[in-house]
């Protein structure tokens, strides 16, 4: 089940971040085949079989509650949510901060919190990502007037599902000294992020310029 969902994501998730998060659930729900839990003989799997054999992994960019509300036939699968970033800690540019004041900004955060309640397991790409999200859940929910605030939505209800799952890296993080360093050995610096404010490309360029001032350093 991970495969079909990933393909849909690659085909569609190319629009503005706010629109991706607000409208992706019905798009995904309409693109995933309705017979996804049928075996090779076209027989529908039992609820137990579907849960044992199928896991749906969703990005935190999607409203998971809305997705499964539109596709109740997928509810029997194990549900996993993965955060590569969270809206409670997502840095905004000056323009974004101005535009996001009010209901739209609230909805993006609230959708991620509610999504955690729907799934069985929640994974984050770093401890920092997980910690900043969990620490801000209760303060965020306290913004809702007490008469309307859902008391069941608290950090404690979500935290027990959360774990850190780092992005796997197979290449060595550094080179072991060999004692036979070549004069032609060059330092390779890779920028693996978007060129947007939240990735701080200005800092990257400052580091590159400083490296360029180091005598005899080739990169």
Short mmCIF file of C-alpha atoms in Angstrom, two decimals, residues 4 11-12 18 55 64 77 93 99 111 116 146 155 163 177 191 208 213 219:
data_model
loop_
_atom_site.label_atom_id
_atom_site.label_comp_id
_atom_site.label_asym_id
_atom_site.label_seq_id
_atom_site.Cartn_x
_atom_site.Cartn_y
_atom_site.Cartn_z
CA UNK A 4 0.45 3.43 -4.67
CA UNK A 11 2.26 13.09 -9.24
CA UNK A 12 0.31 15.66 -7.30
CA UNK A 18 -0.83 25.64 2.14
CA UNK A 55 0.23 -0.55 6.19
CA UNK A 64 -5.51 12.03 7.72
CA UNK A 77 -5.14 -1.13 7.44
CA UNK A 93 8.87 34.49 6.10
CA UNK A 99 -0.84 35.99 5.09
CA UNK A 111 -5.10 19.16 11.03
CA UNK A 116 -2.04 12.01 15.11
CA UNK A 146 -12.64 26.69 26.83
CA UNK A 155 -0.05 15.99 24.34
CA UNK A 163 8.98 7.78 17.85
CA UNK A 177 42.57 9.62 7.96
CA UNK A 191 23.23 21.60 -0.63
CA UNK A 208 30.98 28.80 1.48
CA UNK A 213 39.16 32.26 2.50
CA UNK A 219 36.46 22.51 -2.63
#
